[in-house]
mmCIF file of C-alpha atoms in Angstrom:
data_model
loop_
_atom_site.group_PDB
_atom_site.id
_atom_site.type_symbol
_atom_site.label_atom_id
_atom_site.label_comp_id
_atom_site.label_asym_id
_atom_site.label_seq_id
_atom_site.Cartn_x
_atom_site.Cartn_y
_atom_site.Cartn_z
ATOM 1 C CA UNK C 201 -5.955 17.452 -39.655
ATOM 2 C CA UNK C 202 -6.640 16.285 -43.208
ATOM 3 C CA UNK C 203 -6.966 12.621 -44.228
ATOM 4 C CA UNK C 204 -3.903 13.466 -46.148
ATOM 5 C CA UNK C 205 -1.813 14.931 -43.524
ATOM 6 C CA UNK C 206 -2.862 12.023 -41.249
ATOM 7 C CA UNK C 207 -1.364 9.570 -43.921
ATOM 8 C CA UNK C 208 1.799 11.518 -44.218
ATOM 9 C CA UNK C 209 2.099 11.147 -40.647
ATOM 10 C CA UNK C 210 1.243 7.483 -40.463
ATOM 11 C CA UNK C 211 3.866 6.990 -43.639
ATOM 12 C CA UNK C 212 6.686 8.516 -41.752
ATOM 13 C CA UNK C 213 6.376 7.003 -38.230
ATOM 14 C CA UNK C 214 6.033 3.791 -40.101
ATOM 15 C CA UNK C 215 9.218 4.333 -42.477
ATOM 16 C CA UNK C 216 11.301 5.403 -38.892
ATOM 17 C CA UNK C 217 9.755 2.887 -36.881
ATOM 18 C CA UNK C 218 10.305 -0.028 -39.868
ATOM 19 C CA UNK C 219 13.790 0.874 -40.920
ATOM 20 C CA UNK C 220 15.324 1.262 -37.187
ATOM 21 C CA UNK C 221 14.244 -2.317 -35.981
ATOM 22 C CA UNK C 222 16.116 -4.168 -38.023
ATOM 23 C CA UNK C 223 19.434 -2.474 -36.244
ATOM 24 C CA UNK C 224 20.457 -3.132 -32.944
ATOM 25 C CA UNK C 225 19.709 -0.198 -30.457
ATOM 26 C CA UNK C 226 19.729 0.608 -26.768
ATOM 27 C CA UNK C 227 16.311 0.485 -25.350
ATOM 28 C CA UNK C 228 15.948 2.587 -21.883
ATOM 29 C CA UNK C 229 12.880 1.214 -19.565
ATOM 30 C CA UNK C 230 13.052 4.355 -18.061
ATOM 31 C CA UNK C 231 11.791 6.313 -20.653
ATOM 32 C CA UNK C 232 8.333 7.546 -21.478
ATOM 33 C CA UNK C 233 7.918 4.538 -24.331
ATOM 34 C CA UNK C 234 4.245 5.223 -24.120
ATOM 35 C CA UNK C 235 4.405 9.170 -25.043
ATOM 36 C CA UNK C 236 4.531 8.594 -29.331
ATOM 37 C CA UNK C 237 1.308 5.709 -29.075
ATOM 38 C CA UNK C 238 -0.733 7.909 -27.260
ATOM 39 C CA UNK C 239 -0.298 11.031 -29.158
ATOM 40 C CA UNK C 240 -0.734 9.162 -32.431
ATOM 41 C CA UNK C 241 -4.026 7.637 -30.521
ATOM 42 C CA UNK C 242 -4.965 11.175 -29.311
ATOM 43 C CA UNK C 243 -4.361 12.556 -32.419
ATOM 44 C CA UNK C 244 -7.191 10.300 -34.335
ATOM 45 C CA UNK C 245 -9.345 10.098 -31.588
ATOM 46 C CA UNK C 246 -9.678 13.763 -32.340
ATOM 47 C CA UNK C 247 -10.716 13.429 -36.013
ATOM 48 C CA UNK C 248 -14.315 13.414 -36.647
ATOM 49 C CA UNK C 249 -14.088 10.761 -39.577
ATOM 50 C CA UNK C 250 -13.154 7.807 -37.979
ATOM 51 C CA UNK C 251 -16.594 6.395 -37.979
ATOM 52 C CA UNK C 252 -18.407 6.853 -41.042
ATOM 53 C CA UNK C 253 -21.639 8.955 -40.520
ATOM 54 C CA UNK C 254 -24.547 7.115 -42.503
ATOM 55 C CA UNK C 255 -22.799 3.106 -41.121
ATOM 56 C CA UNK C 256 -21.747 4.016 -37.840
ATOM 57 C CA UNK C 257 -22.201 -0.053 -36.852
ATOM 58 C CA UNK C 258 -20.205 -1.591 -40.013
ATOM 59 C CA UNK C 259 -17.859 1.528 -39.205
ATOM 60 C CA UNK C 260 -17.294 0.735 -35.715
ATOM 61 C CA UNK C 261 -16.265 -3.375 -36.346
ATOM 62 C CA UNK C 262 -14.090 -2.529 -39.047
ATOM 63 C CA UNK C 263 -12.408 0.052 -36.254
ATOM 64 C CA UNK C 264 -12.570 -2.638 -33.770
ATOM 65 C CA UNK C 265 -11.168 -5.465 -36.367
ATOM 66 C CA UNK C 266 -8.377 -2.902 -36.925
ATOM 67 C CA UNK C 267 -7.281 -2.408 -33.103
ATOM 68 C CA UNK C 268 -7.220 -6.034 -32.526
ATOM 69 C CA UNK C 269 -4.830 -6.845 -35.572
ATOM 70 C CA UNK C 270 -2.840 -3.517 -34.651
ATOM 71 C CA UNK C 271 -2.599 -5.173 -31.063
ATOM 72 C CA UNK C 272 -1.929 -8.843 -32.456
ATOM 73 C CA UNK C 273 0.937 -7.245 -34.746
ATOM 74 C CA UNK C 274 2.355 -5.248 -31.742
ATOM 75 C CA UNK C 275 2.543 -8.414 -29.710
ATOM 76 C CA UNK C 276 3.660 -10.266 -32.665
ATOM 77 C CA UNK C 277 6.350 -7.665 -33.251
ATOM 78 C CA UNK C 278 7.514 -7.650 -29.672
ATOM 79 C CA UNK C 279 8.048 -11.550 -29.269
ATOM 80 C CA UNK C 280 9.790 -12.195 -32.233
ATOM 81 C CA UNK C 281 12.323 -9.173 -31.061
ATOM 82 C CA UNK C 282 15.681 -10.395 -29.944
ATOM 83 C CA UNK C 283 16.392 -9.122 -25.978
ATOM 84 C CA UNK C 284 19.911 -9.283 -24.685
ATOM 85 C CA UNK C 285 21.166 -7.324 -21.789
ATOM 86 C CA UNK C 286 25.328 -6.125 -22.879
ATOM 87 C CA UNK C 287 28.505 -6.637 -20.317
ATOM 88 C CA UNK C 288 27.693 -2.778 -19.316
ATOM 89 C CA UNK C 289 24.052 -3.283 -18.258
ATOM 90 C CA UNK C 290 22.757 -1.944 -21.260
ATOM 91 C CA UNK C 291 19.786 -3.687 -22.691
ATOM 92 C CA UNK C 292 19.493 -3.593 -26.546
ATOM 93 C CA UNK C 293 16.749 -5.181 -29.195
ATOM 94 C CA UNK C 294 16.771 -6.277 -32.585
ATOM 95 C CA UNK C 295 13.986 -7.604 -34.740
ATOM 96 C CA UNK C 296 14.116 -10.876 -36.392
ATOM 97 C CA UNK C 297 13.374 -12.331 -39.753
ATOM 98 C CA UNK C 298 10.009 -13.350 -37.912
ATOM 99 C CA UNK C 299 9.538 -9.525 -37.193
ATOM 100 C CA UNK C 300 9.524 -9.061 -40.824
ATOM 101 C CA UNK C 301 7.131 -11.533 -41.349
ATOM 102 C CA UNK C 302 4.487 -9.619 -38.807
ATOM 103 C CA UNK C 303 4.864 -6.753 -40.667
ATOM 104 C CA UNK C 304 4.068 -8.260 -44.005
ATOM 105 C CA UNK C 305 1.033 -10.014 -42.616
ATOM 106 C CA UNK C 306 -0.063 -7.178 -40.509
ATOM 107 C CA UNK C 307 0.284 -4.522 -43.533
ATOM 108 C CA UNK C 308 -1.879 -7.434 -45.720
ATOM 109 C CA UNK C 309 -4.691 -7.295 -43.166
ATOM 110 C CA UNK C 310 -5.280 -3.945 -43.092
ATOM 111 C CA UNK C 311 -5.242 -3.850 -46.946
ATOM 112 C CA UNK C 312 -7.614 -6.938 -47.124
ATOM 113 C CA UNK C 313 -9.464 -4.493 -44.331
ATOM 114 C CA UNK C 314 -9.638 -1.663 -46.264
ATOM 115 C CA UNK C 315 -10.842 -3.887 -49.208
ATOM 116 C CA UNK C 316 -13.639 -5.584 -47.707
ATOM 117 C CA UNK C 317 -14.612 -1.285 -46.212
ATOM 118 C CA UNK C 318 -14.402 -0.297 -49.880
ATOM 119 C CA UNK C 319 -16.941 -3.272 -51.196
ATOM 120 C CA UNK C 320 -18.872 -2.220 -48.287
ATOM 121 C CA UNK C 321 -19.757 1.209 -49.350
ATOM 122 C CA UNK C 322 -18.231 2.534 -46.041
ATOM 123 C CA UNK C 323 -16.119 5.690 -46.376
ATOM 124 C CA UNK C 324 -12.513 4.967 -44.542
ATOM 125 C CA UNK C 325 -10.555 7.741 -42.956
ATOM 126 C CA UNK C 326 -6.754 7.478 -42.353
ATOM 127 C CA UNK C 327 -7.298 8.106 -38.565
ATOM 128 C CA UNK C 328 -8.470 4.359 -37.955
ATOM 129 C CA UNK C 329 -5.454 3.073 -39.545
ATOM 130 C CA UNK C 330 -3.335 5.521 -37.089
ATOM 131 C CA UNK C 331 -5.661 4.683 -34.042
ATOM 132 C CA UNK C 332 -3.969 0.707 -34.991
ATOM 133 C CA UNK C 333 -0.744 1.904 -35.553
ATOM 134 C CA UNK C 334 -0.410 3.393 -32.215
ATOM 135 C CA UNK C 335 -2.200 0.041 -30.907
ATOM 136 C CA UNK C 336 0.755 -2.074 -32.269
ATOM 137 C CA UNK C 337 3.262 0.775 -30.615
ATOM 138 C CA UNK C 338 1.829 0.494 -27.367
ATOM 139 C CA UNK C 339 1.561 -3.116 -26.866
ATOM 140 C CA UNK C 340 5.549 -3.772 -28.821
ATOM 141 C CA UNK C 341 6.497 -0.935 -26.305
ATOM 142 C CA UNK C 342 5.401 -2.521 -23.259
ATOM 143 C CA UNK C 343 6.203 -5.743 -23.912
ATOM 144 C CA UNK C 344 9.266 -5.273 -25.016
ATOM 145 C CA UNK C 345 10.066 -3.162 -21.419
ATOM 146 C CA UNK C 346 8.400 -6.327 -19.557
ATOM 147 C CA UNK C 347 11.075 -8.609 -21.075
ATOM 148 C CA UNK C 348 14.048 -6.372 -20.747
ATOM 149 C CA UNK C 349 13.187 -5.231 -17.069
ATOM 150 C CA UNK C 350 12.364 -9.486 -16.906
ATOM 151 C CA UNK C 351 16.266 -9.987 -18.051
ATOM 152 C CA UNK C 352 17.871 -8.969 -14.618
ATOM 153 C CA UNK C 353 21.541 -8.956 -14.419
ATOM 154 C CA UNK C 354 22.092 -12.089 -16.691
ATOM 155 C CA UNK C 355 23.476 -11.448 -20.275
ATOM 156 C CA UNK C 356 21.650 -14.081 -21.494
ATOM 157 C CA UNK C 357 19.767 -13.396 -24.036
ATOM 158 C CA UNK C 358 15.597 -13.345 -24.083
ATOM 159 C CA UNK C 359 14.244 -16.176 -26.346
ATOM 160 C CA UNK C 360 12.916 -14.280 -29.711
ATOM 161 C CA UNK C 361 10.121 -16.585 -31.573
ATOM 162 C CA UNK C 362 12.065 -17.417 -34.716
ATOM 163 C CA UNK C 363 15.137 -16.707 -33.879
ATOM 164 C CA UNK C 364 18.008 -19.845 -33.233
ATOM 165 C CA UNK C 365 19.225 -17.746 -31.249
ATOM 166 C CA UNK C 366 22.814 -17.172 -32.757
ATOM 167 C CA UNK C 367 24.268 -14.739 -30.208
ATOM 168 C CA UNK C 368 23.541 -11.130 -31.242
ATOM 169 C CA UNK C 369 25.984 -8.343 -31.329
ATOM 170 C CA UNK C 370 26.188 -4.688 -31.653
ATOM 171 C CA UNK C 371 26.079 -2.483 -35.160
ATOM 172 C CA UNK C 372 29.055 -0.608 -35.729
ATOM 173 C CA UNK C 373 28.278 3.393 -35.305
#
């Protein structure tokens, strides 16, 4: 795929992914939660850019730099997420103010990432930046199935970081 098609892709699966956690929704541990990470990891994997030919060394720690803040921010993501489990068994999420704040210092990384490529001389494809995205899917995903399957039958809700835990309620459909 082309760098721009890549970024069009990355743009969209952030835009769904950003505007839905803000709103309570059901979360299913059952489900494949892993299936969207891994084909957005397969899918730069696959593109020959991701390293840049002539500094295949700087290259590879600015990839490596990128995965560990897309893993940080997934972590990040996933603890400041409010857990409850509903009266019907139903376990739902909702990110917190702190979420937000993840996401504004994880998307000022990467650009202070991309920066410090650019004054390098080192040519930057868009499949590193999806290689992290799917990163910071994975590692939300998982935790975030850890601490639901971790709530049992009590309807207590999971401590959020950054969240006084006012009790949490559904979004009228």
């Amino acid at each position: 795929m082309s760098g721009l098609v890549n970024a069009l892709v990355i743009v969209v699966v952030a835009a769904i992914v950003i505007a839905r956690q803000f709103r309570a929704r059901a979360i299913n541990t059952d489900r494949r939660w892993w299936l969207l990470p891994v084909i957005l990891a397969v899918v730069a994997v696959r593109e020959p850019g991701i390293l840049d030919a002539h500094h295949r060394a700087e290259s590879a720690v600015l990839l490596v730099v990128e995965l560990v803040i897309g893993l940080a921010m997934g972590a990040g993501w996933a603890w400041t997420t409010r857990v409850w489990r509903a009266q019907d068994g139903v376990v739902w999420t909702k990110s917190t103010k702190a979420s937000g704040a993840v996401w504004v210092v994880g998307i000022a990384l990467r650009i202070g990432l991309f920066a410090l490529g650019r004054a390098l001389g080192l040519h930057q494809d868009s499949a590193a930046l999806m290689l992290g995205f799917a990163a910071t899917l994975l590692v939300r995903g998982g935790i975030l199935v850890w601490r639901a399957q971790s709530l049992g039958a009590a309807n207590r809700p999971a401590p959020a970081y950054g969240d006084g835990m006012r009790s949490a309620r559904k979004e009228r459909v």
